[in-house]
Tab-separated table of N, CA and C in Angstrom:
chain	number	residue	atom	x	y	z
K	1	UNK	N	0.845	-1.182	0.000
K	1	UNK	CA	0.000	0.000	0.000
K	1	UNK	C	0.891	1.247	0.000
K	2	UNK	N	0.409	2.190	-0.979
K	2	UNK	CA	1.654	3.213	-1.143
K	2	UNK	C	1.199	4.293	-0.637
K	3	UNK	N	1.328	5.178	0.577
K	3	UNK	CA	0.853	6.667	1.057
K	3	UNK	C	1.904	7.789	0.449
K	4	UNK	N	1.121	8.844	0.428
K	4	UNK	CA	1.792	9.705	0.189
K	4	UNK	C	1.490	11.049	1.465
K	5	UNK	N	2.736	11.881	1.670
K	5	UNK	CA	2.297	12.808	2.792
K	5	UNK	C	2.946	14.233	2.411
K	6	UNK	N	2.937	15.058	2.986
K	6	UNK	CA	3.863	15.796	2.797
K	6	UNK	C	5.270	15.977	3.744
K	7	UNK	N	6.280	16.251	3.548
K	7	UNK	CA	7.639	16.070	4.066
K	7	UNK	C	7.804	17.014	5.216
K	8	UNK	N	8.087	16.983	6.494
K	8	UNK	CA	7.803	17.854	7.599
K	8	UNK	C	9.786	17.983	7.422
K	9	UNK	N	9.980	19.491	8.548
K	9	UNK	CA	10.878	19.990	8.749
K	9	UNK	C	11.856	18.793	9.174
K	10	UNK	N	11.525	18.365	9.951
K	10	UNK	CA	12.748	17.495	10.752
K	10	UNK	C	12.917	16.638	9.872
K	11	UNK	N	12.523	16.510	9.020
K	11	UNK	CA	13.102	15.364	7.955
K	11	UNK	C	13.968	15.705	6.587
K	12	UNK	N	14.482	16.579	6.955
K	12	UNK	CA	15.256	17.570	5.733
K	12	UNK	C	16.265	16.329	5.682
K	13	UNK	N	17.298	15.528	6.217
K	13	UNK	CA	17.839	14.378	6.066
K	13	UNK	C	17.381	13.191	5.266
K	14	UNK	N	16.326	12.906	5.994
K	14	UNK	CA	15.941	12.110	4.973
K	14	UNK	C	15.546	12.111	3.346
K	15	UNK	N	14.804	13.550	3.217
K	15	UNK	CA	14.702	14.694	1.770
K	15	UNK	C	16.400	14.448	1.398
K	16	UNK	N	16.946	14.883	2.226
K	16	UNK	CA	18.557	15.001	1.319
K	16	UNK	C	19.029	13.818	0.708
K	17	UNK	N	18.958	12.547	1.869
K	17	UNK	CA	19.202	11.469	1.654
K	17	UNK	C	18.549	10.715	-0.328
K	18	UNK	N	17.134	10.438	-0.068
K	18	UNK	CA	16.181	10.408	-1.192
K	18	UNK	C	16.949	11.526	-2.459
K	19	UNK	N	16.757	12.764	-2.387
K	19	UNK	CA	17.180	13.004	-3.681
K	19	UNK	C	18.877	12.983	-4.300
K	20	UNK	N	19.497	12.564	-3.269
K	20	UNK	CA	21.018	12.049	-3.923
K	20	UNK	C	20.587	10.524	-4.171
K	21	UNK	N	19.844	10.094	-4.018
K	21	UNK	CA	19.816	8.741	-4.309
K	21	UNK	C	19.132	8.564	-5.693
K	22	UNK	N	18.117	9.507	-5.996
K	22	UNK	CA	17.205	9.426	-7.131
K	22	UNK	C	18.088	10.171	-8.260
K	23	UNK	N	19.085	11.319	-7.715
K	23	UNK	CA	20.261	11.577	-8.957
K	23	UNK	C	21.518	10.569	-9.518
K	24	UNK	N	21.131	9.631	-8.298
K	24	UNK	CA	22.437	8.458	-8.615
K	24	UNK	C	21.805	7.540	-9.428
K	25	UNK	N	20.124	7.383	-8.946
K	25	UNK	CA	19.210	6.064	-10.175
K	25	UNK	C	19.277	6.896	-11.106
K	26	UNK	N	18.725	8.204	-11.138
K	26	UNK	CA	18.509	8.171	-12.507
K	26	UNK	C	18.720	9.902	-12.637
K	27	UNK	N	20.110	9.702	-13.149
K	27	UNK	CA	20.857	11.173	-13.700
K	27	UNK	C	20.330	11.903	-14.523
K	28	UNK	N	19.699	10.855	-15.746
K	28	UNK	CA	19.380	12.014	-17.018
K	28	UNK	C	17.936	12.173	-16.828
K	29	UNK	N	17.173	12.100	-15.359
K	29	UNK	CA	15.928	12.518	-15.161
K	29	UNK	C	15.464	13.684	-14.693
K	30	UNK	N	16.755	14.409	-14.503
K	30	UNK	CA	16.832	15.676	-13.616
K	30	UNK	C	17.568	16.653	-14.189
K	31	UNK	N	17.429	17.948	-14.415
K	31	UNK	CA	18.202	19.055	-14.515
K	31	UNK	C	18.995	19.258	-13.366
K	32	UNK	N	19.894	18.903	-12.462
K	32	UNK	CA	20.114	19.094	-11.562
K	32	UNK	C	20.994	17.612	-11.687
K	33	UNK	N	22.236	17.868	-11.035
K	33	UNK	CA	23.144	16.452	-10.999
K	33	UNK	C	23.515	15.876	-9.455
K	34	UNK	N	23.982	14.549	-9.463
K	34	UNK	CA	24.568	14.089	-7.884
K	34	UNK	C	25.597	15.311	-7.582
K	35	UNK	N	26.461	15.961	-8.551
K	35	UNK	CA	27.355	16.227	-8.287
K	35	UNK	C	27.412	18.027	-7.433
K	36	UNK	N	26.227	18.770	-8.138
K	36	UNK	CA	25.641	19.593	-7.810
K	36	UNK	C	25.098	19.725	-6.790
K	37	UNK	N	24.217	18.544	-6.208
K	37	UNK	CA	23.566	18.318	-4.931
K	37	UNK	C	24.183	17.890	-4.018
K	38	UNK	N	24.859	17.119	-4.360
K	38	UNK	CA	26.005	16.077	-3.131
K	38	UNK	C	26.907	17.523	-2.131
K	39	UNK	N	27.247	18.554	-3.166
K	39	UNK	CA	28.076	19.636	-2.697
K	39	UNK	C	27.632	20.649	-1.645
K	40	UNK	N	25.874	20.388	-1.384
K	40	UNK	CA	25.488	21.408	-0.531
K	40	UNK	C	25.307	20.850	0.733
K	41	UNK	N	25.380	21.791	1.587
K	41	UNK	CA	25.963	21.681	3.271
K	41	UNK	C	24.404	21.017	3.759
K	42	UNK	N	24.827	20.499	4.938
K	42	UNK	CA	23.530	20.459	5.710
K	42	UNK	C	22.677	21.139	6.199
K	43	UNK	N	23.159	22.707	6.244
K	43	UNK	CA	22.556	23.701	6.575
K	43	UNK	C	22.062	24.028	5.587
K	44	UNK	N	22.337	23.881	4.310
K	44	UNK	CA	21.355	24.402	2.848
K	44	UNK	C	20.309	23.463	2.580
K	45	UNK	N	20.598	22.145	3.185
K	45	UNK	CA	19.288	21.473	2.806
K	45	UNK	C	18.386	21.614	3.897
K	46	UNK	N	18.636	21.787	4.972
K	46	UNK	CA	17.806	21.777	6.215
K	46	UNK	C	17.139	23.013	5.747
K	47	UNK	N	17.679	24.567	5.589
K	47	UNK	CA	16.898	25.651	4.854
K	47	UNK	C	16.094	25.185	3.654
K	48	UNK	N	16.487	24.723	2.833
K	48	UNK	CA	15.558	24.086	1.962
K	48	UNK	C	14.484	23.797	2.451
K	49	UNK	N	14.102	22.368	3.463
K	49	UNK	CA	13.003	22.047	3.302
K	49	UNK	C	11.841	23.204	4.233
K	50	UNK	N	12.835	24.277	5.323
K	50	UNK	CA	11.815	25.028	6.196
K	50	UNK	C	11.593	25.921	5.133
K	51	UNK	N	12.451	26.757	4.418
K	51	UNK	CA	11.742	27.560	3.375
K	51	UNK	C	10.392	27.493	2.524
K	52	UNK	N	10.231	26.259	2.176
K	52	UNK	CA	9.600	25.592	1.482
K	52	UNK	C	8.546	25.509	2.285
K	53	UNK	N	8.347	24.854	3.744
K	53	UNK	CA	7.460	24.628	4.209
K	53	UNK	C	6.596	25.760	4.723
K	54	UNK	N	7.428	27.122	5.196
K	54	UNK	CA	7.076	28.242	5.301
K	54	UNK	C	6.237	28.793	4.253
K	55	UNK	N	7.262	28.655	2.988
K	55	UNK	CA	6.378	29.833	1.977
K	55	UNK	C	4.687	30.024	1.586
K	56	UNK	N	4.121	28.589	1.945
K	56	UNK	CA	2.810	28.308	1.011
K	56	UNK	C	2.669	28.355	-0.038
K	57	UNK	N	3.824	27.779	-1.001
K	57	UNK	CA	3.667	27.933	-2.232
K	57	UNK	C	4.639	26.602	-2.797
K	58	UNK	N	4.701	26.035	-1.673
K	58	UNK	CA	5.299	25.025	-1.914
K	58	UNK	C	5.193	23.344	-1.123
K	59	UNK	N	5.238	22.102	-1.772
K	59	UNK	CA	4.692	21.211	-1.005
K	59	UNK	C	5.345	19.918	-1.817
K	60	UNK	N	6.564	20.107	-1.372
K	60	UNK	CA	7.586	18.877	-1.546
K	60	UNK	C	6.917	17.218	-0.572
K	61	UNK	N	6.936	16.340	-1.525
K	61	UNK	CA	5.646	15.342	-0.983
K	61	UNK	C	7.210	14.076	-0.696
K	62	UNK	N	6.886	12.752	0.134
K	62	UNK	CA	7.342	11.505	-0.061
K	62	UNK	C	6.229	10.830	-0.122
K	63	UNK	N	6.618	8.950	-0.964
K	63	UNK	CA	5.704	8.444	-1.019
K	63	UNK	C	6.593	7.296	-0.027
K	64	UNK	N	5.321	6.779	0.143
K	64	UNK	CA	5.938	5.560	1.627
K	64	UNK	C	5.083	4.299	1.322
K	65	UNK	N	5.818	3.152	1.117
K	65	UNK	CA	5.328	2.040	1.210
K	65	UNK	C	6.286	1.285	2.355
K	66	UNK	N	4.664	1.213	3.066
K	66	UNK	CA	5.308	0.457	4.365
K	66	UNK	C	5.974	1.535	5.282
K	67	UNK	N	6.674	1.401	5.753
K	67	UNK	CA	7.376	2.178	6.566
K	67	UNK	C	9.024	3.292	5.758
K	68	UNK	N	8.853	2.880	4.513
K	68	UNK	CA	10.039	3.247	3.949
K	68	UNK	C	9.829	4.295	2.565
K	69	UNK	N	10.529	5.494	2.582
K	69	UNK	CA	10.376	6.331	1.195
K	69	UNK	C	10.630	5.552	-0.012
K	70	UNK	N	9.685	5.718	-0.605
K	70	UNK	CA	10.186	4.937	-1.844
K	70	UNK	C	9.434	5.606	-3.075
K	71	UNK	N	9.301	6.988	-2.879
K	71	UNK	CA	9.413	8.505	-4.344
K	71	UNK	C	9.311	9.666	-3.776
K	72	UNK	N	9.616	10.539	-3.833
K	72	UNK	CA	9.325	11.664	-4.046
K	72	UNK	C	9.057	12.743	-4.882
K	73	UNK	N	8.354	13.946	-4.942
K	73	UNK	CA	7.934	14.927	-5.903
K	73	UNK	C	8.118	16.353	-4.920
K	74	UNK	N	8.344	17.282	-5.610
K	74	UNK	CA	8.191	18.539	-5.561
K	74	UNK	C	7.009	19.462	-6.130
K	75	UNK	N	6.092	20.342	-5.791
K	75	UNK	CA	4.769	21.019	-6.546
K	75	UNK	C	5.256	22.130	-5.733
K	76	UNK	N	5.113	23.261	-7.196
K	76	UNK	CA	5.859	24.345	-6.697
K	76	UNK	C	4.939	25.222	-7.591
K	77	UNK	N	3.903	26.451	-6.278
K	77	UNK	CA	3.197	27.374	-7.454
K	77	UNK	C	4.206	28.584	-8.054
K	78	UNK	N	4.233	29.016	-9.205
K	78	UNK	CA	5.171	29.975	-9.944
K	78	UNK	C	5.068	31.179	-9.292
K	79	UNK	N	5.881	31.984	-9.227
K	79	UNK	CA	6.264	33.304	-8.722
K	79	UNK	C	5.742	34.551	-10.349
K	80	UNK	N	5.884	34.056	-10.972
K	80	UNK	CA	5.748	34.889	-12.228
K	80	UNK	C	4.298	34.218	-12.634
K	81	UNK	N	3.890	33.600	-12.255
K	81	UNK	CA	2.516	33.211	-13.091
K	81	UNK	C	1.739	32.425	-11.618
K	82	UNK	N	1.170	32.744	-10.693
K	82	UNK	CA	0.229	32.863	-9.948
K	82	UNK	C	-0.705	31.415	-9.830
K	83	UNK	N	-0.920	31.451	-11.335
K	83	UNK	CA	-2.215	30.174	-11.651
K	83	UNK	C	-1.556	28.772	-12.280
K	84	UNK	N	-0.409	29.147	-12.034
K	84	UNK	CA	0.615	28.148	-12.365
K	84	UNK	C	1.442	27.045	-11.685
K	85	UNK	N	1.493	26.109	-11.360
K	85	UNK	CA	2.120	25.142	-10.798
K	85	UNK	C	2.941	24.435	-11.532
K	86	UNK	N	4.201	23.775	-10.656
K	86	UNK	CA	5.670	23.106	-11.285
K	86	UNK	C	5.522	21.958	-10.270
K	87	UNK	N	5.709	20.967	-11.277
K	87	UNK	CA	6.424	20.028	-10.637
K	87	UNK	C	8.023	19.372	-10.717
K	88	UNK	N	8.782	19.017	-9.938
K	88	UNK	CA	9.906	18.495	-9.827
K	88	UNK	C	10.206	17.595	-9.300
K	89	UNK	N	11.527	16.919	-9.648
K	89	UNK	CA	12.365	16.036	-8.592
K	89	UNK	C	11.362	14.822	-8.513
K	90	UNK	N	10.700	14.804	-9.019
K	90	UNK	CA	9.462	13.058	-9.410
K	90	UNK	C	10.292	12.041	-9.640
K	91	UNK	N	10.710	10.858	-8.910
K	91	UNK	CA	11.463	10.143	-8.870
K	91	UNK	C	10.521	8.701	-7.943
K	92	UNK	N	10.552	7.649	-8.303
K	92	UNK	CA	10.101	6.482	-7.517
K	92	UNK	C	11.406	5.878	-7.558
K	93	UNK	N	11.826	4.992	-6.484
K	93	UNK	CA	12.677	4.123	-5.732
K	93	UNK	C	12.135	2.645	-7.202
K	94	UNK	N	13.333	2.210	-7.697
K	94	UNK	CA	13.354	0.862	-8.624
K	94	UNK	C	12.762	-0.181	-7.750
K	95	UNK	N	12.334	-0.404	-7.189
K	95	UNK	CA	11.871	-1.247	-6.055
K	95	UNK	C	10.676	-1.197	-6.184
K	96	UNK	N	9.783	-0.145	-6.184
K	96	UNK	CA	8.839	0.526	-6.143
K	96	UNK	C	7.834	0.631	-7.322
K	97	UNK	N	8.994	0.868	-8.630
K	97	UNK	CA	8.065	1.372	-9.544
K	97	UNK	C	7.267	0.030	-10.155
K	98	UNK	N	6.057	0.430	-10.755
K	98	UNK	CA	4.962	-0.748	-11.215
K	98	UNK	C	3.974	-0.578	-9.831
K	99	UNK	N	4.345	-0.032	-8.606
K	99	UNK	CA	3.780	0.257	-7.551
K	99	UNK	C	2.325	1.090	-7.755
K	100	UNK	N	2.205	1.485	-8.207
K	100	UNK	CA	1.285	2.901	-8.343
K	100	UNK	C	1.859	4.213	-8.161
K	101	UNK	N	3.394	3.903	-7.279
K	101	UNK	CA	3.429	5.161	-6.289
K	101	UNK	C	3.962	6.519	-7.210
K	102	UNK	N	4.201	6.448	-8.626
K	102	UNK	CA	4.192	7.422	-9.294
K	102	UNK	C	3.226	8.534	-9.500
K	103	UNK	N	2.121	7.265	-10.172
K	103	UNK	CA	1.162	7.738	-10.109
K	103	UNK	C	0.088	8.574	-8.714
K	104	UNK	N	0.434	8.089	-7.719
K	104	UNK	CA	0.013	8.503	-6.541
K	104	UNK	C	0.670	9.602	-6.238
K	105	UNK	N	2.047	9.758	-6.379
K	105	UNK	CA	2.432	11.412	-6.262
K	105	UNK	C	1.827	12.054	-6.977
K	106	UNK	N	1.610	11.881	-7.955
K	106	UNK	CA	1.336	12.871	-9.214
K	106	UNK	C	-0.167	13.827	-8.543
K	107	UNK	N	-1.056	12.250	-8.497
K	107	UNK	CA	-2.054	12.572	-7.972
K	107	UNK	C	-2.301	13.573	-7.068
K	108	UNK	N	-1.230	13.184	-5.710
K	108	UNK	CA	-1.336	14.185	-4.816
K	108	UNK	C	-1.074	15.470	-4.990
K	109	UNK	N	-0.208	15.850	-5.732
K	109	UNK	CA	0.693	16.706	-6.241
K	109	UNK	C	-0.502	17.798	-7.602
K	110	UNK	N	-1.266	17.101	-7.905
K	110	UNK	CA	-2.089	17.809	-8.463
K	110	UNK	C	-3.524	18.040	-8.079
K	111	UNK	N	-3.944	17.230	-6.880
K	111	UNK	CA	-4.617	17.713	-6.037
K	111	UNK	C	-4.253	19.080	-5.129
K	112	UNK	N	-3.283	18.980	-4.771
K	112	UNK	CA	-2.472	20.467	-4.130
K	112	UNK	C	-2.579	21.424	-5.099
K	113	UNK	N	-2.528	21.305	-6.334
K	113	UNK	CA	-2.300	22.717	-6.915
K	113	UNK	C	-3.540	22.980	-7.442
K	114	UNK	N	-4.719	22.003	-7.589
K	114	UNK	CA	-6.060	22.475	-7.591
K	114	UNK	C	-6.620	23.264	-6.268
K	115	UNK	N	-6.384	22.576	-4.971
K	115	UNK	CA	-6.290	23.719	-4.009
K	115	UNK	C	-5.775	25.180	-3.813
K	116	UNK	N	-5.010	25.156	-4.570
K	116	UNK	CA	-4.137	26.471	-4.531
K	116	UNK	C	-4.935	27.191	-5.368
K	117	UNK	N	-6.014	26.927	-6.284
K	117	UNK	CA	-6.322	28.061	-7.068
K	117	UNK	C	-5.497	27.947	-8.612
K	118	UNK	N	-4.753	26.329	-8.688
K	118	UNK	CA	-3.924	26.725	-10.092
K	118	UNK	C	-4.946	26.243	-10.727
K	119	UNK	N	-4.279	27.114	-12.024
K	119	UNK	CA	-5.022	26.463	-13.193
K	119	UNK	C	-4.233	25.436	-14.586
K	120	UNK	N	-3.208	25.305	-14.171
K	120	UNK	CA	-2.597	24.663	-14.854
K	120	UNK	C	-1.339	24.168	-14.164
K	121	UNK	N	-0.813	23.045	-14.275
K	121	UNK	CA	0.595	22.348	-13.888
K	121	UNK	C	1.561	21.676	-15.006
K	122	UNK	N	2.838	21.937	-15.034
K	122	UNK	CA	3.773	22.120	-15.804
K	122	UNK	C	4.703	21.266	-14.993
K	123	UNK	N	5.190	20.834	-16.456
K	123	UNK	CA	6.476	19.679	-15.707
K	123	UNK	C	7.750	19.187	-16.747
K	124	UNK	N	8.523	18.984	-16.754
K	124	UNK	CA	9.610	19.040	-17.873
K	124	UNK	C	9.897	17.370	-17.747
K	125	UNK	N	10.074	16.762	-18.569
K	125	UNK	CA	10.464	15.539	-18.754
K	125	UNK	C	11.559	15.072	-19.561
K	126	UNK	N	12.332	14.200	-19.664
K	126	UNK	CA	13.306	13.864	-20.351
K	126	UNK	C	12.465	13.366	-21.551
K	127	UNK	N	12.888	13.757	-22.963
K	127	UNK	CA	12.903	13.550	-24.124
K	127	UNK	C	12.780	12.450	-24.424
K	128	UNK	N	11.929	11.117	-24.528
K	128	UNK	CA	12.027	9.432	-24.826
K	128	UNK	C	10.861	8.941	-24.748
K	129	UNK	N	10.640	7.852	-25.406
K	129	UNK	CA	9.533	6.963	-25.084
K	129	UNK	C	10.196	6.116	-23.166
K	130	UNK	N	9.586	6.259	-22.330
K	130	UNK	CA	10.227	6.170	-20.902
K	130	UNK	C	8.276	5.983	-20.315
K	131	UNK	N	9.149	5.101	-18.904
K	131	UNK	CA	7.919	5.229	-17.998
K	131	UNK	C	7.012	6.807	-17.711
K	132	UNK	N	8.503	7.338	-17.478
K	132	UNK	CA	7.916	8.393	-16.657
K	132	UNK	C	6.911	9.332	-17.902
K	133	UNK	N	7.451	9.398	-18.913
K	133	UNK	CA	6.430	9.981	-20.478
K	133	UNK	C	5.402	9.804	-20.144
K	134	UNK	N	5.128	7.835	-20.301
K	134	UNK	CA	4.104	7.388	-20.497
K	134	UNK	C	2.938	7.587	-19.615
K	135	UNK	N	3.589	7.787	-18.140
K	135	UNK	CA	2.303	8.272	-16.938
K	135	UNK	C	2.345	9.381	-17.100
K	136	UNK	N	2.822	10.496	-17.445
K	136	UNK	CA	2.437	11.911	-17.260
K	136	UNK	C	1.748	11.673	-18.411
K	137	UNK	N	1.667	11.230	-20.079
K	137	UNK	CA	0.645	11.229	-20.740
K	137	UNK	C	-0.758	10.669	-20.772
K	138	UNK	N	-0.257	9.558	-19.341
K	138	UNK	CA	-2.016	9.038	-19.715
K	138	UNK	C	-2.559	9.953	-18.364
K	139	UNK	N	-2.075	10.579	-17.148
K	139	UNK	CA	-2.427	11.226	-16.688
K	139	UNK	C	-3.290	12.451	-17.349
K	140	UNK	N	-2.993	12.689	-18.536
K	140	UNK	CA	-3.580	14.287	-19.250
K	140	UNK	C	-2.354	15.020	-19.627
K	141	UNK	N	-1.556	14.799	-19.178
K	141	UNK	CA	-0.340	16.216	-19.573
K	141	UNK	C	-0.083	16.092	-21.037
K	142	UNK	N	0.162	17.075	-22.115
K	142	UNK	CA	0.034	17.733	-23.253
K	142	UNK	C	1.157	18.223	-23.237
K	143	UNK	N	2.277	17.863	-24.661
K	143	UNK	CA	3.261	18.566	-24.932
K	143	UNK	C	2.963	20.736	-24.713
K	144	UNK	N	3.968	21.118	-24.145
K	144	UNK	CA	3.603	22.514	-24.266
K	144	UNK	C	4.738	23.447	-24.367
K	145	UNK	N	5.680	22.754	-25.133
K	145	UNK	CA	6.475	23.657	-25.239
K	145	UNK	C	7.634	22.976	-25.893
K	146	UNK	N	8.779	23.608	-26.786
K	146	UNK	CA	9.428	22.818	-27.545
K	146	UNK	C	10.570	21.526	-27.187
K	147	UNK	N	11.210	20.809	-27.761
K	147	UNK	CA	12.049	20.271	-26.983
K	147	UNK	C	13.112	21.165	-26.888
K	148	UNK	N	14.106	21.020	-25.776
K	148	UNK	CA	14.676	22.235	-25.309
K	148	UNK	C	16.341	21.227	-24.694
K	149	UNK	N	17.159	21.588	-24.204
K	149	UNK	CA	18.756	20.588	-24.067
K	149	UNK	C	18.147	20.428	-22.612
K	150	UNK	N	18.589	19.471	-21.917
K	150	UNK	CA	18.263	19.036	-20.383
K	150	UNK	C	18.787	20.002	-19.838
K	151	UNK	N	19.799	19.816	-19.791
K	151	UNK	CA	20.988	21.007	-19.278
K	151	UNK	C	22.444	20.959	-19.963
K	152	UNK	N	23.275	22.489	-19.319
K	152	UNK	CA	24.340	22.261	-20.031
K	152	UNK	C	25.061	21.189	-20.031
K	153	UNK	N	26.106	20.834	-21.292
K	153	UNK	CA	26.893	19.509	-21.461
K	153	UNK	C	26.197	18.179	-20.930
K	154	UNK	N	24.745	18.021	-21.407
K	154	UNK	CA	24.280	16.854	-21.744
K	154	UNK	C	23.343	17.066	-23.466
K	155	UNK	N	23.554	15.594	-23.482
K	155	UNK	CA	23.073	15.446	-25.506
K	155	UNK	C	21.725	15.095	-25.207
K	156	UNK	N	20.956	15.204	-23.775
K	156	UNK	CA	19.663	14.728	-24.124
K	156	UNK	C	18.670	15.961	-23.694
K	157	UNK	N	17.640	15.807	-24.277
K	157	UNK	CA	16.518	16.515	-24.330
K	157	UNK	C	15.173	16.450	-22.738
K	158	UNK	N	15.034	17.923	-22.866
K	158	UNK	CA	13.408	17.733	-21.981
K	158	UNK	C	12.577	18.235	-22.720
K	159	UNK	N	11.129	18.269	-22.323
K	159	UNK	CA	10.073	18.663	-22.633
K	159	UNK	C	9.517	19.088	-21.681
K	160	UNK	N	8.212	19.994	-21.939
K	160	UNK	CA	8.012	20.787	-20.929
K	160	UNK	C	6.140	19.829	-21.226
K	161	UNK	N	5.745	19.665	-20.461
K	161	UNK	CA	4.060	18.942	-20.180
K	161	UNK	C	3.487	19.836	-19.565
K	162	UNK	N	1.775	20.017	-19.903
K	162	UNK	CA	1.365	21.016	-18.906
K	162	UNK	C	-0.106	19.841	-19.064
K	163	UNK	N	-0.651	20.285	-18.052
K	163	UNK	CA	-2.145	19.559	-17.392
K	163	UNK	C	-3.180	20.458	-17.211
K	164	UNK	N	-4.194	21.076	-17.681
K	164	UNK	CA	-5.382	21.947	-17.648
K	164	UNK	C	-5.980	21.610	-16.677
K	165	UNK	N	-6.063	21.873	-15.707
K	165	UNK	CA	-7.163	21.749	-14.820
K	165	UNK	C	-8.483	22.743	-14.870
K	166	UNK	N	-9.537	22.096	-14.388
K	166	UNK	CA	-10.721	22.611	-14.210
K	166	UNK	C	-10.757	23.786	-12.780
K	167	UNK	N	-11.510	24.990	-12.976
K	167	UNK	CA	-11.608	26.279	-12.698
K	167	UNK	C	-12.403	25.455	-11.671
K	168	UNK	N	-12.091	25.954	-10.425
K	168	UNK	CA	-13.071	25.825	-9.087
K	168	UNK	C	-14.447	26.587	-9.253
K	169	UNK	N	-15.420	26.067	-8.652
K	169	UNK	CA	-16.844	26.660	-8.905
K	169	UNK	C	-16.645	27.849	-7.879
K	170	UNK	N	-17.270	28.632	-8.565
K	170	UNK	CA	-17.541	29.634	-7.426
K	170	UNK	C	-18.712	29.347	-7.122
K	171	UNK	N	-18.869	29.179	-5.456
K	171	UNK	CA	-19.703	27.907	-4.781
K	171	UNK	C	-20.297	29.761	-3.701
C-alpha cells in the first residue's frame, strides 16, 4: 500500500538522503546532478526544506510504502505566473516502480495545486519513449512547449508537459 504525505521539517535528512539517491538512479531525469547536490551543506538542505514549508507555495511530498520512502515529488506554485504550478524532482525508488506510487504522487501533487487556485501544472520531462512519459501522458499532460537541451553539457533533451485543470466553482 503506497501513502503519500507531505515532508515535515525534521526530515530535511531524509529529503537530502532520497534526492542524492534518485540523482544516482537516474541522472538524465533531472536538470540538476549528484554532483551539484552532493556539494550542498547540511545547513542548505535543512533551509531548503523550512523555506519551502514556510512559503505556502510550496509542497515537496514523499511516497511511503510500508514504513520506507520509496518517491518523491516537488509542486511548486510559480512566482511569475500565480495560476501556475511546477512540478519536480518526481522520482520512484526501482523497487517501487509498477507500484502505483508514481502515479500517486502525481495525484497528490495535483490535487495540491487544484487547491491552490492553479489552473494549470507544468512539468519538464526527459525527451524518450520512458515510464515516466508514459504516466504523465495518460495522466492528461500535453506537450507545451518545444524540446529544449536538459541542461548544459548533456546530448539529451526535456520537454516541458502542462495539465489543464478545471476552474473551481464559485460555490
Amino acid at each position: 500500500m503506497i501513502h503519500i504525505r507531505q515532508i515535515q521539517a525534521s526530515e530535511w535528512q531524509k529529503y537530502r538522503d532520497v534526492r542524492l539517491r534518485a540523482l544516482r538512479d537516474a541522472p538524465d531525469a533531472f536538470g540538476s546532478t549528484y554532483a551539484i547536490e552532493s556539494a550542498k551543506t547540511d545547513a542548505a538542505w535543512q533551509r531548503q526544506i523550512e523555506t519551502a514549508l514556510s512559503s505556502g507555495s510550496d509542497c515537496p511530498l514523499f511516497a511511503y510504502s510500508q514504513e520506507d520512502v520509496c518517491g518523491l515529488v516537488w509542486c511548486k506554485l510559480s512566482a511569475a505566473e500565480p495560476d501556475t504550478a511546477h512540478i519536480y524532482q518526481m522520482w520512484v525508488d526501482p523497487a517501487c516502480r509498477g507500484s502505483g506510487a508514481g502515479h500517486a504522487l502525481l495525484d497528490f501533487a495535483v490535487r495540491w495545486a487544484k487547491k491552490m487556485a492553479a489552473q494549470r501544472v507544468r512539468l519538464g520531462v526527459t525527451f524518450a519513449q520512458s515510464p515516466a512519459m508514459s504516466l504523465y501522458q495518460k495522466y492528461g499532460f500535453i506537450q507545451a512547449g518545444k524540446v529544449e537541451p536538459l541542461r548544459e553539457g548533456s546530448h539529451l533533451e526535456s520537454l516541458t508537459l502542462e495539465l489543464r485543470l478545471e476552474p473551481r466553482s464559485q460555490a
